[in-house]
Structure formats: structure tokens, C-alpha cells
Amino acid sequence: MLKKLLKQEIKSQGKVMLGIYAVLAAATALVSVLGLIGGQAGGVAGGLAAAGEGFYLITVMMLFVACYIYLCMHFYQSMFTAQGYLTHTLPVKESQILHAKLFVSAGFLFLTMAAVAVMFFLFGCITQGVGLSQLTGAASEAFATAGKELEVPGAVLALFVIVLAVCGCFVSLLIFFAGCSIGQLAKRSKGVCGIAAGIGLYYLAQIGTMLLLVPAAFVYAERLDTQGGTVEIVRWAMAGAILLLLFWIAVFYSISRVIVQKHLNLE
């Protein structure tokens, strides 16, 4: 049944997400054309191309924000509003519904990050007149060089970036999911209380992270001047970043699951 839920959720969210990706692709194509024209003509055309690149960066940021807002609102509306009555009539556990929405939403958020990266690569290939293999080769070389400095394979460093991005997607969504779940415990203004709870959870997460980092900073401060100490600290910081994200994922997920299973109260 979970597979059916995943397929239904992908179909439900995919309609809007495909529209966002289409706008992103169209904006990339337009600014690439402007970049080609500006690079060859110069003058006013070059100014228009520069303005187009600035507009493109703003467009990409706005599309990413729109993607995040849509995924959050889709979760809220399909779980805690009148629309949620149909969702919760399905013959499945509440936890399975939560899992389906969480994994699909995180997947689309990560896919949006990947799409943005691909579009930037394509934009660079078109405007700079280089092949995609050259840009990917340069990126691989950069990871290899950084990995050599940290005494880890470049592939491991690239995997770390991917895992960090995936965990970041889950944390950013679960903060909202947990917040709006807490909001359902309020008797009035559940949506407003949910937003306030999400902000509070984010604040507490930042404070908690700082409290964990300060002792670690004191422990490793004396190793900064030792041979290989900086490399060791950076490697521990990388592992610590993943562990911290996994910890907050577990916390926010537990809040969401408990409330959805035991305290569900639709508007």
C-alpha cells in the first residue's frame, strides 16, 4: 500500500513541480541566448545580457523558495485541513501517509536542487562555449584536489556533499511538518500556531547545535597548530554535520509522527 501512496503523492505533487521545472528550463534557455548575443555583440547587448544573468539568479532563487513553500503547504492542506479528510479515509496507517508525503516532498526538493545545478552547468556550457564534459571534468578535479587536502578520496567528498544535501532537505521539511503538527494541538488559529511552532523549533535547533559545537570547539582548538590537526578537525566537522542533521531529523520526525498518530485534529 505504501507504494500506491508514493505513486499517488508523486502524481499529486508532480503537476506543480513539473511547471516549476519548465519555468526554470525556459529561464535558462532565455538567459543563455542573451548571453550568447551579448558575448558576440557587446555594448548595449552586453548590458542586457548582464542584466539577464542577474534576473536569472533572482528567478532561480524565487523558484526554489516557491518549491519549498508549495511542498510545505501541500503537506499542511492534505493532512490538517478539510482536504485531509479524504486523505485519512484511506485504509492505511497514519504513519504510512506521513512517510509517503515526507519522502516524496524531500525527493522533489532534492531534485529541484539537482535541476538548478544542471541548469547552471548548461548555462556555463552555452555561454562559455565549452563542452559539458569539460565542466564535469573541472568539477571532478576540484573534488579530487579538495579530497587530497583532506586525505579522503574525491568520490567520498562528493558523496558527503550529496548526503549533506539530502539530510538538509529532510530537516528543512520536517521543521515545518513538526511545527504545523504542534499547531494542531491548539484550539484556535492552528495554522498561525503551527508557523510559530516551526519558527520556535528552528530557533531551538540552532541553540541546541551551538551548545553542542562550543564544547567541541574547545576540545579541538589546541590541535589547530599541530601537524595534521586542521585536516582532522575538518574531517570530524564533516562527520559531525551529518550526525547533527540525522539527530534533528529524528527529533522532528518523532514529533510529527506522535502527533499525527495520536493527536490528529483536522480543521
Coordinates of C-alpha atoms in Angstrom, one line a residue:
M1 CA 0.0 0.0 0.0
L2 CA 2.9 2.3 0.7
K3 CA 3.9 2.1 -3.0
K4 CA 0.5 3.2 -4.0
L5 CA 0.7 6.1 -1.6
L6 CA 4.1 7.1 -3.0
K7 CA 2.8 6.9 -6.6
Q8 CA -0.3 9.0 -5.7
E9 CA 1.8 11.5 -3.9
I10 CA 4.2 11.8 -6.8
K11 CA 1.3 12.3 -9.2
S12 CA -0.3 14.9 -6.9
Q13 CA 2.8 17.0 -6.4
G14 CA 4.4 16.3 -9.8
K15 CA 1.9 18.5 -11.7
V16 CA 3.0 21.7 -9.9
M17 CA 6.7 20.7 -9.7
L18 CA 6.9 20.0 -13.5
G19 CA 5.6 23.5 -14.0
I20 CA 8.4 24.9 -11.8
Y21 CA 11.0 22.9 -13.7
A22 CA 9.5 24.1 -17.0
V23 CA 9.9 27.7 -15.9
L24 CA 13.4 27.0 -14.8
A25 CA 14.3 25.5 -18.1
A26 CA 12.7 28.3 -20.0
A27 CA 14.6 30.9 -17.9
T28 CA 17.9 29.1 -18.5
A29 CA 17.3 29.0 -22.3
L30 CA 16.4 32.7 -22.4
V31 CA 19.4 33.9 -20.4
S32 CA 21.7 31.6 -22.4
V33 CA 20.5 33.2 -25.6
L34 CA 21.0 36.6 -24.2
G35 CA 24.5 35.6 -23.0
L36 CA 25.4 34.4 -26.5
I37 CA 24.2 37.6 -28.1
G38 CA 25.8 39.8 -25.6
G39 CA 29.1 38.0 -25.8
Q40 CA 29.3 38.4 -29.5
A41 CA 27.8 41.9 -29.9
G42 CA 29.0 43.7 -26.8
G43 CA 27.7 47.3 -26.0
V44 CA 24.0 47.5 -25.2
A45 CA 23.5 43.8 -25.9
G46 CA 26.3 43.0 -23.4
G47 CA 24.5 45.1 -20.8
L48 CA 21.2 43.4 -21.5
A49 CA 23.0 40.0 -21.1
A50 CA 24.4 41.1 -17.7
A51 CA 21.0 42.3 -16.6
G52 CA 19.5 39.0 -17.8
E53 CA 22.0 37.0 -15.7
G54 CA 21.1 39.0 -12.6
F55 CA 17.4 38.4 -13.3
Y56 CA 18.1 34.7 -13.8
L57 CA 19.8 34.4 -10.4
I58 CA 16.8 36.0 -8.8
T59 CA 14.4 33.8 -10.7
V60 CA 16.2 30.6 -9.7
M61 CA 16.1 31.7 -6.0
M62 CA 12.4 32.5 -6.2
L63 CA 11.6 29.2 -7.9
F64 CA 13.5 27.3 -5.2
V65 CA 11.6 29.2 -2.5
A66 CA 8.3 28.6 -4.3
C67 CA 9.1 24.9 -4.5
Y68 CA 9.7 24.7 -0.7
I69 CA 6.6 26.8 0.1
Y70 CA 4.4 24.6 -2.2
L71 CA 5.7 21.3 -0.7
C72 CA 5.0 22.6 2.8
M73 CA 1.6 23.9 2.0
H74 CA 0.7 20.7 0.2
F75 CA 1.6 18.7 3.3
Y76 CA -0.5 21.0 5.5
Q77 CA -3.5 21.2 3.3
S78 CA -3.6 17.4 2.6
M79 CA -3.0 16.5 6.2
F80 CA -4.6 19.0 8.5
T81 CA -7.4 20.9 6.6
A82 CA -10.7 19.8 5.2
Q83 CA -8.8 18.3 2.2
G84 CA -7.2 16.0 4.8
Y85 CA -10.5 14.2 5.5
L86 CA -10.2 12.3 2.2
T87 CA -6.5 11.5 2.9
H88 CA -7.2 10.0 6.3
T89 CA -10.1 7.8 5.0
L90 CA -7.6 5.7 3.2
P91 CA -7.2 2.2 4.7
V92 CA -3.6 2.7 5.8
K93 CA -1.8 3.8 8.9
E94 CA -1.3 7.4 9.6
S95 CA 2.5 6.8 9.8
Q96 CA 2.4 5.5 6.2
I97 CA 0.7 8.6 5.0
L98 CA 3.3 10.7 6.8
H99 CA 6.2 8.6 5.3
A100 CA 4.8 8.9 1.7
K101 CA 4.4 12.7 2.0
L102 CA 7.8 13.1 3.6
F103 CA 9.8 11.0 1.2
V104 CA 8.2 12.4 -1.9
S105 CA 8.5 16.0 -0.7
A106 CA 12.1 15.5 0.2
G107 CA 12.7 13.8 -3.2
F108 CA 11.2 16.7 -5.1
L109 CA 13.2 19.3 -3.0
F110 CA 16.5 17.4 -3.7
L111 CA 15.5 17.1 -7.4
T112 CA 15.0 20.8 -7.5
M113 CA 18.5 21.4 -6.1
A114 CA 19.9 19.0 -8.7
A115 CA 17.9 20.7 -11.5
V116 CA 19.3 24.0 -10.5
A117 CA 22.8 22.7 -10.6
V118 CA 22.3 21.1 -14.0
M119 CA 20.8 24.3 -15.4
F120 CA 23.8 26.3 -14.1
F121 CA 26.1 23.8 -15.8
L122 CA 24.2 24.1 -19.1
F123 CA 24.2 27.9 -18.9
G124 CA 28.0 27.8 -18.4
C125 CA 28.5 25.4 -21.3
I126 CA 26.4 27.6 -23.7
T127 CA 27.7 31.0 -22.7
Q128 CA 31.4 30.0 -22.3
G129 CA 31.4 27.8 -25.4
V130 CA 32.8 24.7 -23.6
G131 CA 31.6 21.1 -23.6
L132 CA 29.7 19.6 -20.7
S133 CA 32.5 17.0 -20.3
Q134 CA 35.0 19.8 -19.7
L135 CA 32.9 21.4 -16.9
T136 CA 32.2 18.0 -15.3
G137 CA 35.9 17.2 -15.6
A138 CA 36.7 20.5 -13.9
A139 CA 34.3 19.7 -11.1
S140 CA 35.7 16.2 -10.6
E141 CA 39.2 17.7 -10.5
A142 CA 38.1 20.2 -7.8
F143 CA 36.7 17.4 -5.7
A144 CA 39.8 15.4 -6.2
T145 CA 42.0 18.3 -5.1
A146 CA 39.9 19.1 -2.1
G147 CA 39.9 15.4 -1.2
K148 CA 43.6 15.2 -1.4
E149 CA 43.9 18.1 1.0
L150 CA 41.6 16.3 3.5
E151 CA 43.2 12.9 2.8
V152 CA 40.0 11.4 1.5
P153 CA 39.0 10.2 -2.0
G154 CA 37.3 12.8 -4.1
A155 CA 34.4 10.4 -4.6
V156 CA 33.9 10.3 -0.8
L157 CA 33.9 14.1 -0.7
A158 CA 31.3 14.2 -3.5
L159 CA 29.2 11.6 -1.6
F160 CA 29.4 13.7 1.5
V161 CA 28.0 16.8 -0.3
I162 CA 25.1 14.7 -1.7
V163 CA 24.3 13.1 1.7
L164 CA 24.5 16.6 3.3
A165 CA 22.1 18.0 0.7
V166 CA 19.6 15.1 1.2
C167 CA 19.7 15.4 5.0
G168 CA 19.3 19.2 4.6
C169 CA 16.1 18.6 2.6
F170 CA 14.7 16.3 5.2
V171 CA 15.5 18.7 8.1
S172 CA 14.1 21.8 6.3
L173 CA 10.8 20.0 5.6
L174 CA 10.5 18.2 8.9
I175 CA 10.9 21.5 10.8
F176 CA 7.7 22.7 9.1
F177 CA 6.0 19.4 9.3
A178 CA 6.7 19.2 13.1
G179 CA 5.7 22.8 13.6
C180 CA 2.3 22.5 11.9
S181 CA 1.7 19.2 13.7
I182 CA 2.3 21.0 17.0
G183 CA -0.1 23.7 15.8
Q184 CA -2.9 21.1 15.6
L185 CA -2.8 20.9 19.4
A186 CA -4.0 24.5 19.7
K187 CA -7.8 25.1 20.0
R188 CA -7.8 28.2 17.7
S189 CA -5.7 29.6 14.8
K190 CA -4.0 26.2 14.2
G191 CA -2.2 27.5 11.1
V192 CA -0.7 30.5 12.9
C193 CA 0.3 28.4 15.9
G194 CA 1.9 25.9 13.5
I195 CA 4.0 28.6 11.9
A196 CA 5.0 30.0 15.3
A197 CA 5.9 26.5 16.5
G198 CA 8.0 25.9 13.3
I199 CA 9.9 29.1 14.0
G200 CA 10.4 28.1 17.6
L201 CA 11.7 24.7 16.6
Y202 CA 14.2 26.3 14.2
Y203 CA 15.4 28.6 16.9
L204 CA 15.8 25.7 19.4
A205 CA 17.6 23.7 16.8
Q206 CA 20.1 26.5 16.3
I207 CA 20.6 27.0 20.0
G208 CA 21.0 23.2 20.5
T209 CA 23.5 23.0 17.7
M210 CA 25.6 25.8 19.2
L211 CA 25.6 24.2 22.6
L212 CA 26.9 21.0 21.0
L213 CA 29.5 22.8 18.9
V214 CA 31.0 25.0 21.7
P215 CA 32.5 22.1 23.7
A216 CA 33.8 20.5 20.6
A217 CA 35.5 23.8 19.6
F218 CA 37.3 23.9 23.0
V219 CA 38.4 20.3 22.7
Y220 CA 39.9 20.7 19.2
A221 CA 41.2 24.3 19.5
E222 CA 44.5 23.2 20.8
R223 CA 45.0 20.9 17.8
L224 CA 44.8 23.7 15.2
D225 CA 48.5 24.4 15.4
T226 CA 49.6 20.7 15.3
Q227 CA 50.6 19.0 12.1
G228 CA 47.5 17.4 10.5
G229 CA 45.3 18.9 13.2
T230 CA 43.4 21.1 10.9
V231 CA 42.7 18.3 8.5
E232 CA 41.5 16.1 11.4
I233 CA 39.2 18.9 12.6
V234 CA 37.7 19.4 9.2
R235 CA 37.0 15.7 8.8
W236 CA 35.4 15.5 12.2
A237 CA 33.3 18.6 11.3
M238 CA 32.1 16.9 8.2
A239 CA 31.1 13.8 10.1
G240 CA 29.6 15.9 12.9
A241 CA 27.5 17.9 10.4
I242 CA 25.9 14.7 9.1
L243 CA 25.3 13.4 12.7
L244 CA 23.7 16.6 13.8
L245 CA 21.3 16.6 10.8
L246 CA 20.4 13.0 11.5
F247 CA 19.7 13.9 15.1
W248 CA 17.4 16.7 14.2
I249 CA 15.7 14.6 11.6
A250 CA 15.0 12.0 14.3
V251 CA 13.7 14.7 16.7
F252 CA 11.4 16.5 14.2
Y253 CA 10.2 13.2 12.7
S254 CA 9.3 11.8 16.2
I255 CA 7.2 15.0 16.9
S256 CA 5.4 14.8 13.6
R257 CA 4.7 11.0 13.9
V258 CA 3.4 11.1 17.5
I259 CA 1.0 14.0 16.8
V260 CA -0.2 12.6 13.5
Q261 CA -0.9 9.2 15.1
K262 CA -2.3 10.2 18.5
H263 CA -3.5 13.8 18.3
L264 CA -4.7 14.3 14.8
N265 CA -7.4 17.1 14.9
L266 CA -8.4 18.4 11.4
E267 CA -9.5 21.9 10.9

